[in-house]
Amino acid sequence: MKLDSKIPGGPIQNKWTEHRFNMKLVNPANKRKFRVIVVGSGLAGGAAAATLGELGYNVDCFCFQDSARRAHSIAAQGGINAAKNYPNDGDSIWRLFYDTVKGGDYRAREANVYRLAEISSNIIDTCVAQGVPFAREYGGLLDNRSFGGAQVSRTFYARGQTGQQLLIGAYQALSRQVSKGSVTMHTRTELQEIVVVDGHARGIITRNLVTGKLTRHAADAVLLCTGGYGNVFYLSTNAMGSNVTAAVKAWKKGAGFANPCYTQIHPTCIPVSSEHQSKLTLMSESLRYDGRVWVPKKKGDTRAPNVIPEDERDYYLERRYPSFGNLVPRDVASRAAKERCDAGYGVGSTGLAVYLDFSDAIDRLGEDAVRARYGNLFHMYEKITAENPYKVPMKIFPAVHYTMGGLWVDYELQTTVPGLFALGECNFSDHGANRLGASALMQGLADGYFVAPYTVGHYLAQHGSMGASGKVTTDHPAFAESENALRDRIDRLMNINGSQSVESFHKRLGKIMWDECGMARDKSGLRGAIEDIQALQKEFWSDVCVPGSKDGCNPELDKAGRVADFLEFGELMCRDALMREESCGGHFRKEHQTEDGEARRDDDNYAFAGVWEYQGDGDGDEPSLHKENLEFEHVKLTTRSYK
């Protein structure tokens, strides 16, 4: 495996502009001769499919939901960043670039991050033109609010439904192309294999989740826009169907997997209340703009929060980080909450919660103003907990939310498999070791609307069906080989006839991952986790029970395939975390922390993206590590401080 990041030379402000100019183009009349597969229909996939269709390519877009509008992007709440500086408070492209590199604890590629900041304003203009109902100020300008890791207000929002509104905008653009015939939607259809011909991605094998039918699809390029892998922990804020299968299939076909241990723990989630829960609920980071986080100063204080006097409350984020207060980045806020709860100051029946209090904001702004900003979030919280957050503080605790690791891609969003691209959360490129809030939507739309349409065209001009490799159809032997391997795997799952449910294995894996590779990790725990996962994987393949038939609708079979991939991937995550002998962002090694519990990086030895190459499934076949060294020419490497 060779890692060529393809980062252009020259000043960082000019890299993307000059690179676009130097890319090869496809003649408008020739675009209709190419076919592109887009897997996923969220913000990255929907935007990419719509834009490529508008350009004139033939696009097949796949999603396992019954509608593109059900993609998990719909769940994003708080907002989307852009460097428009509408509040005139000092923002700029450069400041957004700086905040993002710093927020990622200096483990992101500078060129990609600057491009993201540069494109950000175009995203807002595009979405406004689509009719996305962003909040507006009294004078009619788009409103902004503050998110963690920044001292400016740059987050555009639509109450607590920003992801939903942006997805509707992308869905409208996508639907227009479906109507025109340039995009064909394949719903209730899940990718099962990626087909590689002569070293290039040339198609996929899918399974229809209603009929069970396996189908071959050929194309000139394949784009994976399939989100992150947070459900490896079982409990997360992700939709229950979110999985890692597409990325694992790509990894097994030669795509490098970068920084899998970089997992974001979101500090503002409704705490676990029962061992029977199957997912967790996010409360937007935007709530920390007006809400204040605190715990009682006395350990084990069981009094109702409203009767605890002000001088007996510890506003620990404001105490520890006075410059940023409640708006520190997510990894910092999450560890601080865990530290307070571990020390015995947690609240609620489990002691694993802290308060998020809006009483000051209600006194200052009035309940109507708070309701206008966060009404749907407050309503959701009350429906789940039966507590009114206008009257009593919310209880929150950190939970798995986003994954910064993903398939390694170069500057053009292409993986180490030519013709195979990864967009949005599926790739590793823009966030480093920690994602700043409101940047996920920004990256997904930037990749889909403004980056991939250029870079995919550049690839097709050189290697598409008009290039040296020639036109590939589903009759190629590589398709039969991939389909036969898939059929064998399905038969193997169906023929185990074990005694344990698929769900039970997923839960056990999730507990191992959370305990040993969650908010805090150490060498002995990670080594033990690798052994435990290997044993669990063997047990899965000998004793899992998959009822029903392989023909027709069988959700348990679908789930079994995903859990099998999670088991393989969980081991890879732990290996990556074990390799990285430092703490940075969301990767916190207990052995590498400062005296006051902050992350301690090792820039001399670990300022690189760790890229893992698949080496096989046999005993002793361990993945091999490759390194992309990260260079920081514009943002000085320094100890991250929010004090």
XYZ file of C-alpha atoms in Angstrom:
643
model
C 0.000 0.000 0.000
C 1.337 3.410 -0.973
C -0.024 6.584 0.608
C 0.047 9.540 -1.744
C -1.956 12.377 -0.220
C -1.789 14.401 -3.474
C -1.662 17.639 -1.491
C -0.991 20.441 -3.992
C 1.987 22.718 -3.595
C 1.894 26.464 -3.142
C 0.245 28.728 -0.554
C -2.515 27.023 1.370
C -4.985 29.744 0.337
C -4.467 28.817 -3.335
C -4.196 25.029 -3.160
C -7.803 24.138 -3.939
C -8.294 26.812 -6.611
C -5.150 25.838 -8.489
C -5.777 22.129 -8.050
C -9.239 22.464 -9.576
C -7.796 24.330 -12.531
C -5.196 21.610 -13.138
C -7.713 18.750 -12.990
C -8.728 16.964 -16.148
C -12.291 17.573 -17.289
C -14.950 15.428 -18.893
C -16.622 16.999 -21.910
C -20.308 17.717 -21.132
C -21.386 15.498 -24.017
C -19.246 12.637 -22.675
C -20.537 12.736 -19.112
C -23.607 10.723 -20.082
C -21.285 7.858 -21.086
C -20.156 7.375 -17.494
C -21.978 5.683 -14.611
C -21.240 6.453 -10.962
C -22.431 4.503 -7.914
C -23.178 6.466 -4.743
C -23.734 4.342 -1.634
C -25.634 6.336 0.981
C -28.169 9.125 0.598
C -27.447 11.358 3.586
C -25.910 14.804 3.277
C -22.706 13.590 1.618
C -24.351 10.951 -0.566
C -27.469 12.928 -1.421
C -25.447 16.016 -2.295
C -22.964 14.022 -4.389
C -25.639 12.083 -6.275
C -27.661 15.230 -6.977
C -24.645 17.221 -8.133
C -23.193 14.463 -10.308
C -26.634 13.931 -11.841
C -26.982 17.638 -12.538
C -23.584 17.568 -14.261
C -24.870 14.901 -16.634
C -23.463 11.630 -15.266
C -25.626 8.536 -14.859
C -25.894 7.875 -11.134
C -27.131 4.903 -9.128
C -27.796 5.914 -5.516
C -28.320 3.242 -2.856
C -29.739 3.411 0.669
C -30.922 0.700 3.031
C -33.740 2.902 4.338
C -37.118 3.038 2.607
C -36.432 6.641 1.597
C -33.401 8.868 1.172
C -35.085 11.193 3.680
C -34.477 8.633 6.443
C -30.683 8.859 6.245
C -29.078 9.381 9.649
C -28.075 12.948 8.719
C -31.642 13.788 9.680
C -30.720 13.316 13.348
C -28.218 16.198 13.489
C -29.590 18.947 15.678
C -27.533 21.979 16.535
C -26.157 23.587 13.401
C -23.594 23.908 10.621
C -20.449 26.042 10.743
C -19.459 28.615 8.148
C -16.965 31.473 8.183
C -19.329 34.228 7.024
C -18.707 36.462 10.043
C -22.289 37.760 10.045
C -22.073 38.774 13.737
C -18.908 40.782 12.915
C -17.148 39.217 15.891
C -13.808 38.426 14.259
C -14.457 35.221 12.324
C -12.711 34.390 9.050
C -11.744 31.430 6.889
C -8.394 31.401 8.633
C -9.959 31.372 12.127
C -12.298 28.509 11.234
C -9.304 26.649 9.811
C -7.281 27.333 12.972
C -10.089 26.364 15.356
C -10.690 23.110 13.487
C -7.025 22.063 13.478
C -6.683 22.971 17.158
C -10.002 21.351 18.029
C -8.788 18.136 16.379
C -5.746 18.257 18.669
C -3.370 18.726 15.726
C -4.053 15.369 14.118
C -5.790 16.558 10.921
C -4.337 17.293 7.491
C -3.991 21.071 7.148
C -4.771 21.267 3.433
C -8.085 19.443 3.778
C -9.151 21.529 6.760
C -8.389 24.812 5.006
C -10.398 23.714 1.972
C -13.318 22.868 4.249
C -13.218 26.329 5.835
C -12.887 27.937 2.414
C -15.941 26.123 1.024
C -18.089 26.664 4.127
C -19.676 29.925 2.992
C -20.718 28.427 -0.347
C -22.591 25.701 1.515
C -24.786 28.233 3.319
C -25.537 30.101 0.102
C -26.505 26.855 -1.635
C -28.766 25.739 1.197
C -30.488 29.122 1.439
C -31.148 28.937 -2.301
C -32.719 25.512 -1.726
C -35.055 27.036 0.836
C -33.508 25.645 4.023
C -35.250 27.648 6.794
C -32.267 28.837 8.800
C -33.048 30.942 11.838
C -32.961 34.676 11.152
C -32.399 37.778 13.211
C -34.929 40.598 13.506
C -33.367 42.422 10.549
C -33.641 39.375 8.280
C -30.001 38.212 8.281
C -29.254 34.600 9.109
C -28.694 34.120 12.827
C -25.674 32.470 14.403
C -24.915 30.827 17.721
C -21.765 29.577 19.415
C -20.516 26.023 19.644
C -17.634 24.458 21.554
C -14.023 25.184 20.660
C -14.663 28.655 19.251
C -14.890 32.166 20.643
C -16.999 33.444 17.768
C -20.574 32.742 16.659
C -20.399 30.904 13.344
C -23.023 28.185 13.646
C -26.079 28.506 11.385
C -29.104 26.595 12.620
C -32.766 25.732 12.171
C -33.836 25.398 15.802
C -32.768 21.895 16.841
C -33.595 20.368 13.444
C -30.695 21.550 11.323
C -29.778 18.118 9.967
C -33.369 17.418 8.990
C -33.759 20.708 7.141
C -30.435 20.374 5.324
C -31.297 16.804 4.353
C -34.642 17.944 2.936
C -32.737 20.476 0.833
C -30.404 17.785 -0.490
C -33.352 15.423 -0.965
C -35.150 18.014 -3.099
C -32.074 18.370 -5.294
C -31.775 14.578 -5.469
C -35.465 14.127 -6.295
C -35.153 16.566 -9.175
C -32.436 14.402 -10.706
C -34.483 11.253 -10.130
C -37.343 12.895 -11.970
C -35.026 13.871 -14.834
C -33.728 10.308 -15.060
C -30.080 11.088 -14.339
C -30.246 9.421 -10.887
C -31.784 6.029 -10.163
C -32.647 5.435 -6.501
C -32.314 1.957 -5.002
C -34.025 1.925 -1.603
C -34.117 -0.910 0.943
C -30.885 -2.087 -0.696
C -27.633 -2.690 1.191
C -24.080 -2.932 -0.124
C -22.569 -6.344 0.569
C -19.415 -6.443 -1.558
C -17.225 -4.063 -3.560
C -16.002 -5.350 -6.919
C -12.454 -4.498 -7.963
C -11.286 -5.062 -11.538
C -7.620 -4.593 -12.487
C -7.073 -2.703 -9.243
C -9.941 -0.234 -9.787
C -13.353 -0.183 -8.095
C -15.847 -1.066 -10.798
C -19.043 -1.971 -8.990
C -20.846 -3.444 -6.010
C -22.985 -6.423 -5.011
C -26.146 -5.543 -3.092
C -28.862 -7.395 -1.218
C -32.473 -6.262 -1.418
C -33.667 -6.137 2.196
C -37.268 -6.963 1.195
C -36.795 -9.757 -1.353
C -33.341 -11.022 -0.356
C -32.221 -10.846 -3.987
C -28.516 -10.311 -4.689
C -27.807 -7.919 -7.564
C -24.685 -6.849 -9.425
C -24.131 -3.193 -10.317
C -21.273 -2.006 -12.527
C -19.967 1.545 -12.754
C -16.951 3.648 -13.601
C -16.491 4.862 -10.015
C -17.911 4.069 -6.579
C -18.541 6.642 -3.833
C -19.048 5.449 -0.250
C -21.094 7.909 1.809
C -22.133 5.483 4.531
C -21.433 7.374 7.745
C -19.497 6.316 10.823
C -19.029 3.248 12.988
C -20.191 4.441 16.414
C -22.550 1.477 16.804
C -19.555 -0.768 17.409
C -20.198 0.345 21.011
C -23.809 -0.908 20.733
C -25.109 2.081 22.729
C -24.583 5.314 20.828
C -26.541 8.266 19.486
C -26.489 6.693 16.007
C -29.547 5.209 14.369
C -29.751 1.504 15.129
C -29.183 0.587 11.482
C -25.933 2.563 11.211
C -23.053 0.160 10.633
C -19.488 -0.272 9.422
C -20.109 -2.889 6.718
C -19.361 -0.758 3.646
C -16.106 0.518 5.128
C -15.024 -2.973 6.198
C -15.770 -4.356 2.724
C -13.641 -1.570 1.254
C -10.854 -2.300 3.764
C -10.858 -5.963 2.763
C -10.528 -4.976 -0.899
C -7.414 -2.905 -0.275
C -8.611 0.454 1.058
C -6.561 1.671 4.010
C -8.430 2.386 7.235
C -7.108 5.443 9.076
C -7.232 6.266 12.789
C -10.058 3.880 13.761
C -9.483 4.599 17.469
C -10.542 8.252 17.102
C -14.059 8.160 18.523
C -15.983 11.192 19.705
C -17.819 11.018 22.990
C -20.534 13.695 23.036
C -20.943 15.333 26.461
C -24.619 16.211 26.105
C -26.712 13.046 25.924
C -29.588 11.688 27.974
C -27.996 9.223 30.439
C -28.479 5.463 30.264
C -31.524 4.491 32.294
C -31.872 0.749 31.655
C -29.836 -2.235 30.542
C -32.582 -2.880 28.006
C -31.838 0.290 26.008
C -30.783 -0.176 22.417
C -29.652 3.401 21.705
C -29.030 6.760 23.348
C -30.486 10.176 22.616
C -28.385 13.221 21.815
C -29.183 16.632 23.256
C -27.618 19.194 20.951
C -24.345 20.894 21.801
C -26.155 24.139 21.074
C -27.729 23.755 24.509
C -24.354 24.554 26.062
C -24.610 28.023 24.503
C -27.280 29.065 27.017
C -27.171 26.173 29.497
C -24.709 25.980 32.400
C -23.176 22.657 33.440
C -22.778 21.914 37.151
C -22.730 19.314 39.907
C -23.213 19.707 43.671
C -20.076 20.580 45.616
C -20.924 17.877 48.155
C -20.445 14.238 47.208
C -23.577 12.137 47.020
C -25.903 15.127 47.336
C -29.389 13.739 46.640
C -31.317 17.006 47.048
C -33.444 18.249 44.176
C -31.339 20.599 42.024
C -33.598 23.622 42.516
C -33.081 23.584 46.297
C -29.288 23.467 46.112
C -28.028 27.022 46.769
C -25.821 28.771 44.242
C -22.768 28.680 46.508
C -23.086 24.883 46.810
C -22.912 24.313 43.057
C -19.726 23.570 41.142
C -19.847 25.009 37.634
C -16.801 22.938 36.887
C -16.353 23.829 33.204
C -16.461 27.534 33.986
C -14.082 26.930 36.893
C -11.548 24.880 34.953
C -11.771 26.651 31.575
C -12.695 30.289 32.231
C -11.936 31.489 28.664
C -14.328 29.032 27.011
C -16.482 27.954 29.946
C -19.313 25.656 28.907
C -18.215 25.906 25.262
C -15.041 23.842 25.483
C -14.712 21.130 22.789
C -16.608 17.907 23.211
C -13.703 15.709 24.253
C -12.713 18.154 27.003
C -16.278 18.523 28.305
C -16.851 14.763 28.234
C -13.737 13.912 30.229
C -14.535 16.645 32.730
C -18.025 15.192 33.297
C -16.605 11.693 33.715
C -14.024 12.965 36.195
C -16.694 14.629 38.355
C -18.890 11.525 38.308
C -15.972 9.174 39.008
C -15.072 11.384 41.978
C -18.550 10.920 43.443
C -20.237 14.198 42.491
C -22.559 12.762 39.835
C -26.321 13.152 40.104
C -29.385 11.061 39.348
C -30.189 7.506 40.392
C -26.981 6.090 38.889
C -24.631 8.929 39.786
C -23.603 9.006 36.126
C -25.055 12.371 35.160
C -24.452 16.097 35.567
C -26.874 19.005 35.358
C -27.406 21.251 32.334
C -29.265 24.231 33.763
C -31.196 26.902 31.827
C -32.515 28.919 34.761
C -30.055 31.776 34.174
C -30.921 31.942 30.466
C -34.656 31.920 31.218
C -34.203 34.715 33.765
C -32.079 36.713 31.307
C -33.961 36.128 28.043
C -37.385 34.932 29.098
C -38.903 31.513 28.564
C -40.339 32.463 25.173
C -36.886 33.292 23.780
C -35.431 30.020 25.078
C -38.409 28.140 23.657
C -37.865 29.755 20.251
C -34.258 28.560 20.190
C -34.586 25.085 21.663
C -38.274 24.256 21.919
C -38.202 20.963 20.022
C -35.155 19.776 22.008
C -36.822 20.601 25.309
C -39.967 18.826 24.143
C -37.981 15.733 23.168
C -36.204 15.684 26.528
C -39.499 15.914 28.412
C -41.084 13.146 26.333
C -38.188 10.804 27.144
C -37.552 11.674 30.797
C -40.943 13.053 31.984
C -39.105 16.089 33.400
C -39.731 19.682 32.301
C -36.336 21.317 31.539
C -37.918 24.771 31.772
C -38.505 24.027 35.459
C -35.648 21.681 36.436
C -32.162 21.213 34.943
C -31.585 18.523 32.358
C -29.493 15.509 33.340
C -26.794 14.704 30.802
C -23.833 12.347 30.449
C -21.324 11.607 27.680
C -22.100 9.009 25.008
C -20.586 7.772 21.743
C -21.628 10.076 18.928
C -19.258 10.516 15.969
C -16.194 8.773 14.585
C -13.289 10.809 13.266
C -11.484 7.761 11.892
C -12.522 6.274 8.580
C -11.268 5.126 5.225
C -8.023 6.871 4.315
C -8.473 9.272 1.417
C -6.146 11.597 -0.412
C -6.818 15.269 -1.102
C -9.205 14.182 -3.858
C -11.240 11.985 -1.450
C -10.015 8.835 -3.196
C -9.091 5.785 -1.119
C -6.042 3.613 -1.768
C -8.249 1.694 -4.227
C -8.425 3.780 -7.420
C -11.974 4.670 -8.367
C -13.234 4.150 -4.815
C -14.035 7.426 -3.053
C -15.172 8.029 0.528
C -17.134 11.129 1.558
C -18.360 12.587 4.835
C -18.025 10.655 8.077
C -16.991 7.573 6.103
C -13.529 9.090 5.562
C -10.922 10.281 8.045
C -9.812 13.505 6.460
C -11.006 16.674 8.161
C -11.384 16.394 11.917
C -8.230 14.896 13.383
C -8.665 13.373 16.838
C -11.776 15.360 17.791
C -14.546 16.967 15.763
C -15.757 20.418 16.656
C -19.524 20.619 16.943
C -21.451 21.689 13.820
C -18.638 20.540 11.525
C -20.094 17.172 10.468
C -22.819 18.737 8.328
C -20.250 21.135 6.923
C -17.936 18.314 5.835
C -20.669 16.124 4.371
C -22.059 18.903 2.198
C -18.631 20.220 1.233
C -17.561 16.763 0.055
C -20.827 16.088 -1.779
C -21.585 19.444 -3.392
C -18.171 20.985 -3.953
C -15.269 18.484 -3.821
C -16.290 15.096 -5.230
C -17.879 16.507 -8.421
C -14.453 17.865 -9.391
C -12.292 14.984 -8.208
C -14.521 12.193 -9.516
C -14.583 13.877 -12.920
C -10.790 14.131 -12.807
C -10.582 10.378 -12.174
C -13.128 9.486 -14.857
C -11.313 11.560 -17.452
C -8.280 9.333 -16.910
C -9.620 5.928 -15.891
C -13.319 5.686 -16.744
C -14.904 3.450 -19.356
C -13.336 5.594 -22.084
C -9.904 5.085 -20.561
C -7.371 2.261 -20.710
C -9.339 -0.174 -18.560
C -12.295 -0.244 -20.953
C -15.974 -0.760 -20.217
C -16.675 -3.230 -17.400
C -20.015 -5.014 -17.187
C -21.576 -7.268 -14.578
C -20.562 -10.269 -16.721
C -16.945 -9.771 -15.702
C -15.595 -12.723 -13.649
C -14.820 -10.392 -10.733
C -18.561 -9.881 -10.186
C -19.229 -13.621 -10.120
C -16.337 -14.136 -7.710
C -17.608 -11.458 -5.311
C -21.194 -12.693 -5.507
C -20.166 -16.299 -4.852
C -18.120 -15.237 -1.827
C -21.139 -13.349 -0.516
C -23.449 -16.329 -1.023
C -21.000 -18.544 0.845
C -20.932 -16.097 3.757
C -24.728 -15.921 3.923
C -24.968 -19.719 3.844
C -22.401 -19.975 6.609
C -24.381 -17.582 8.819
C -27.648 -19.399 8.179
C -26.159 -22.844 8.822
C -24.618 -22.160 12.252
C -27.936 -22.816 14.016
C -26.535 -21.752 17.356
C -28.252 -20.859 20.613
C -27.435 -17.160 21.068
C -29.089 -14.168 19.422
C -27.252 -11.736 17.178
C -28.229 -8.933 19.561
C -26.541 -10.639 22.526
C -23.210 -10.698 20.691
C -23.552 -7.039 19.746
C -24.248 -6.102 23.369
C -21.247 -8.031 24.634
C -19.001 -6.444 22.036
C -20.333 -3.008 22.958
C -19.546 -3.528 26.634
C -15.973 -4.587 25.861
C -15.493 -1.581 23.609
C -16.987 0.929 26.065
C -15.109 -0.438 29.073
C -11.694 -0.757 27.423
C -11.721 1.469 24.322
C -14.230 4.128 25.345
C -13.625 7.419 27.132
C -10.350 6.195 28.649
C -7.993 3.436 27.531
C -4.824 1.799 28.840
C -2.393 -0.826 27.596
C -3.552 -3.758 29.699
C -7.226 -3.093 29.042
C -6.701 -2.851 25.280
C -4.668 -6.048 25.161
C -7.384 -7.807 27.118
C -10.051 -6.363 24.841
C -8.325 -7.734 21.725
C -8.247 -11.207 23.274
C -11.868 -10.941 24.401
C -13.045 -9.803 20.959
C -11.160 -12.617 19.238
C -12.824 -15.119 21.568
C -16.225 -13.502 21.041
C -15.750 -13.648 17.293
C -15.049 -17.394 17.411
C -18.091 -17.889 19.621
C -20.217 -15.865 17.199
C -19.278 -18.022 14.218
C -19.997 -21.210 16.163
C -23.091 -20.380 18.235
C -25.060 -17.490 16.749
C -28.678 -18.131 15.886
C -30.023 -16.579 12.685
C -33.681 -17.605 12.345
C -35.753 -17.504 9.185
C -34.642 -17.885 5.594
C -31.945 -16.320 3.447
C -34.617 -15.647 0.849
C -36.968 -12.749 1.393
C -37.059 -10.254 4.244
C -34.895 -11.328 7.190
C -33.765 -8.478 9.486
C -31.861 -10.924 11.711
C -29.712 -12.002 8.775
C -29.067 -8.356 7.902
C -28.086 -7.673 11.495
C -25.871 -10.763 11.694
C -23.788 -9.584 8.760
C -23.347 -6.168 10.313
C -22.394 -7.561 13.731
C -19.857 -9.904 12.116
C -18.232 -6.829 10.555
C -18.374 -4.948 13.863
C -16.520 -7.813 15.555
C -13.676 -7.609 13.049
C -13.626 -3.851 13.199
C -13.685 -3.692 17.018
C -10.428 -5.589 17.114
C -8.901 -3.156 14.615
C -10.008 -0.199 16.760
C -8.338 -1.653 19.826
C -5.138 -2.369 17.899
C -5.028 1.233 16.729
C -5.638 2.548 20.251
C -2.926 0.232 21.607
C -0.447 1.403 18.980
C -0.988 5.110 19.686
C 1.012 5.674 22.878
C -0.275 9.187 23.484
C -3.462 11.014 24.337
C -5.002 13.290 21.742
C -8.561 14.516 21.306
C -11.045 11.684 21.709
C -8.244 9.126 22.165
C -7.353 9.283 25.861
C -4.700 6.906 27.182
C -4.588 6.897 30.969
C -0.793 6.528 30.872
C -0.448 9.785 28.932
C -2.090 12.668 30.769
C -1.005 15.810 32.564
C -1.201 16.275 36.320
C -4.598 17.962 35.970
C -5.993 15.187 33.758
C -5.602 16.764 30.309
C -4.487 14.872 27.202
C -0.724 14.699 26.626
C 0.263 14.386 22.961
C 3.547 13.019 21.669
C 4.200 15.073 18.555
C 7.708 13.688 18.070
C 6.478 10.138 17.582
C 2.769 10.238 16.728
C 2.095 13.229 14.485
C 0.809 10.913 11.781
C -2.343 9.293 10.495
C -2.189 5.589 11.266
C -3.423 3.685 8.202
C -4.130 -0.040 8.517
C -3.884 -2.498 5.629
C -5.904 -5.715 5.669
C -3.781 -8.862 5.555
C -6.332 -11.671 5.721
C -8.574 -13.576 8.118
C -6.284 -16.453 9.023
C -4.708 -17.026 12.423
C -1.742 -14.705 12.757
C -2.887 -12.471 9.896
C -2.621 -9.136 11.651
C -3.216 -5.872 9.775
C -0.109 -3.882 8.895
C 0.388 -0.236 9.810
C 1.337 2.532 7.405
C 1.901 6.150 8.372
C 1.035 9.431 6.705
C 3.151 12.033 8.443
C 1.254 15.221 9.219
C 3.013 18.521 8.601
C 1.948 21.715 10.329
C 3.189 24.717 8.417
C 0.442 27.192 9.315
C -0.878 26.198 12.744
C 1.894 25.892 15.279
C 1.986 22.647 17.230
C 1.313 23.565 20.828
C -0.351 22.143 23.896
C -4.058 22.637 23.416
C -5.493 24.952 26.052
C -8.995 26.320 26.556
C -8.255 28.058 29.839
